[in-house]
Amino acid sequence: MRNSFGHPSRFAITLGSFWGNGDAVRVVDVYAAGRRLTCDDNHAYVPHFAGELERSVRALLDGPQYRGVGRPFAELSPADNHRRLCADAVTDNGQYLDYRFMDWGPTADNVSMHYFREGDTAFLPFSFWRANHHDSSELGQVFVAELPWRELACVLHEAAWALMWAWADRSRWPQQAEPDAARAPAADL
């Protein structure tokens, strides 16, 4: 099974080992523009996280009619659009929510990210907001990942598929089962 999808300098998801005694939590790291976004919490509840990835793919495929995708302030760069949307969200977050991306639960709690699509290119401006962020020099900065939007959709789709496939396989065939248990004949009554 492939465990890494995409490229960290643009956008990537890396699947690590299952965590704990069960099969429902897995180590997942997300990268954009060379930064690890899951720096505070990279333990994802597989069914929820895979569903969020699928929802993001669906939103990308729905295209411009789904929600705003081009920069709302065309005269501003993707980074400056991100700054303005975050600032405006203090009083009215309607527009902020139209462009929000990577709202995937606890693994993304330290990141504010937006999605702007222009032609075939996806721009993902993001910033870290938590005061105790591991690298204080990154606070207040806006980073921008740029990649073809179809590549972004493929990374999300492939990671969601791999997560669910491995989870379903582990759930159906527990590793603790004894190999001969399946071959034991049923007792006659």
C-alpha positions as a printed Julia matrix, in Angstrom:
189×3 Matrix{Float64}:
   0.0     0.0     0.0
   1.3     3.44   -0.87
   1.64    5.61    2.21
   2.41    9.04    0.8
   0.39   11.04   -1.69
   1.47   14.27   -3.35
   4.6    16.29   -2.68
   5.22   18.21    0.58
   6.45   21.3    -1.29
   2.96   21.61   -2.84
   0.42   19.46   -0.96
   0.83   15.97    0.49
  -0.76   13.51    2.88
   1.33   10.8     4.52
  -0.29    7.84    6.25
   1.54    6.4     9.23
   0.8     3.49   11.5
  -2.42    2.71   13.3
  -2.35    4.11   16.82
  -3.35    2.43   20.03
  -5.01   -0.95   20.4
  -7.79   -0.4    17.88
  -7.97    0.05   14.17
  -9.84    3.35   14.04
  -7.07    5.89   14.77
  -4.12    6.39   12.46
  -1.16    8.74   12.3
  -1.75   11.13    9.38
   0.48   14.05    8.4
  -0.56   16.8     6.0
   1.94   19.1     4.3
   1.56   22.25    2.19
   4.18   24.64    0.84
   6.87   22.66    2.66
   5.21   23.01    6.08
   3.77   20.22    8.21
   0.21   21.26    9.03
  -0.58   18.49   11.5
   2.12   19.62   13.94
  -0.2    19.7    16.99
  -2.28   16.57   16.44
  -1.65   13.97   13.77
  -3.91   11.23   15.13
  -6.94   10.97   12.87
 -10.1     8.98   13.49
 -10.08    7.14   10.16
 -13.82    7.03    9.26
 -14.28   10.75   10.0
 -11.04   11.92    8.41
 -11.55    9.88    5.23
 -15.1    11.25    5.0
 -13.79   14.81    5.3
 -11.26   14.16    2.53
 -14.05   12.78    0.33
 -16.19   15.84    1.06
 -13.29   18.06    0.0
 -12.88   16.13   -3.25
 -16.58   16.53   -3.95
 -16.34   20.29   -3.34
 -13.4    20.56   -5.74
 -15.24   18.59   -8.43
 -18.45   20.6    -8.03
 -16.58   23.59   -9.43
 -17.4    27.3    -9.31
 -21.14   26.85   -8.94
 -20.6    25.17   -5.55
 -19.1    28.19   -3.82
 -16.68   31.02   -4.42
 -13.45   29.68   -5.84
 -11.65   32.61   -7.47
 -10.07   35.21   -5.21
 -12.86   37.35   -3.73
 -10.6    40.4    -3.92
  -9.11   40.06   -7.4
  -6.72   42.97   -6.9
  -5.06   41.21   -3.93
  -2.63   38.28   -3.96
  -3.76   34.89   -2.59
  -1.86   35.64    0.66
  -3.49   39.06    1.02
  -6.92   37.57    0.27
  -6.3    35.1     3.1
  -5.32   37.9     5.48
  -8.41   39.93    4.57
 -10.81   36.99    4.88
  -9.36   36.12    8.31
  -9.61   39.75    9.45
 -13.17   40.14    8.14
 -14.24   36.88    9.83
 -14.08   38.67   13.19
 -17.27   40.57   12.33
 -18.81   38.47    9.52
 -17.42   35.07    8.64
 -19.81   34.34    5.76
 -17.25   35.03    3.07
 -14.5    33.38    5.12
 -16.55   30.17    5.23
 -17.16   30.23    1.46
 -13.42   29.85    0.84
 -12.36   27.81    3.88
 -10.46   24.63    3.15
  -9.05   21.81    5.27
 -11.7    21.95    7.96
 -11.07   18.33    8.87
 -11.33   18.19   12.64
  -8.62   18.13   15.32
  -5.74   17.34   12.94
  -6.18   20.77   11.33
  -7.09   22.82   14.41
  -3.94   24.98   14.3
  -4.33   26.0    10.64
  -6.54   28.51    8.86
  -6.56   27.71    5.14
  -8.47   29.0     2.12
  -8.93   27.63   -1.39
  -8.87   29.79   -4.49
  -9.03   28.26   -7.96
  -7.98   30.22  -11.0
  -8.11   28.27  -14.23
  -6.39   24.95  -13.56
  -4.42   26.23  -10.56
  -5.34   25.86   -6.9
  -3.95   28.36   -4.41
  -4.01   27.31   -0.76
  -2.98   30.24    1.43
  -2.72   29.31    5.1
  -1.47   30.49    8.45
  -0.92   29.04   11.89
  -2.83   30.78   14.66
  -2.2    28.94   17.95
  -0.03   31.02   20.32
   1.95   27.95   21.43
   2.73   26.87   17.84
   5.98   24.87   17.8
   7.76   27.41   15.55
   6.95   30.91   16.77
   8.63   32.42   13.68
   5.76   31.02   11.56
   3.08   32.9    13.52
   1.77   35.91   11.61
   3.11   34.58    8.31
   0.95   33.46    5.4
   2.22   30.58    3.31
   0.8    29.71   -0.11
   0.75   26.28   -1.7
   0.19   26.33   -5.47
  -0.6    23.26   -7.55
  -2.97   22.05  -10.27
  -6.42   21.64   -8.7
  -6.73   18.17  -10.23
  -3.53   17.12   -8.45
  -5.02   18.35   -5.18
  -8.2    16.35   -5.85
  -6.14   13.24   -6.64
  -4.08   13.54   -3.44
  -7.25   13.83   -1.36
  -9.0    10.98   -3.18
  -6.05    8.59   -3.06
  -5.42    9.25    0.63
  -9.11    8.78    1.51
  -9.25    5.55   -0.49
  -6.06    4.18    1.11
  -7.26    5.11    4.6
 -10.6     3.37    4.2
  -9.21    0.36    2.37
  -6.6    -0.33    5.06
  -9.11    0.34    7.84
 -11.74   -1.96    6.31
  -9.16   -4.67    5.68
  -7.86   -4.52    9.26
 -11.38   -4.42   10.7
 -12.49   -7.45    8.7
  -9.4    -9.56    9.22
  -8.02   -8.99   12.73
  -4.31   -9.63   12.92
  -4.72  -11.51   16.19
  -6.85  -14.28   14.64
  -5.23  -17.68   14.55
  -4.58  -18.91   10.99
  -6.17  -22.32   11.54
  -9.36  -20.91   13.12
 -10.98  -20.34    9.75
 -10.3   -23.94    8.67
 -11.77  -25.61   11.78
 -14.81  -27.73   10.87
 -18.13  -26.91   12.44
 -19.17  -29.27   15.22
 -22.03  -31.61   14.44
 -25.09  -31.05   16.62
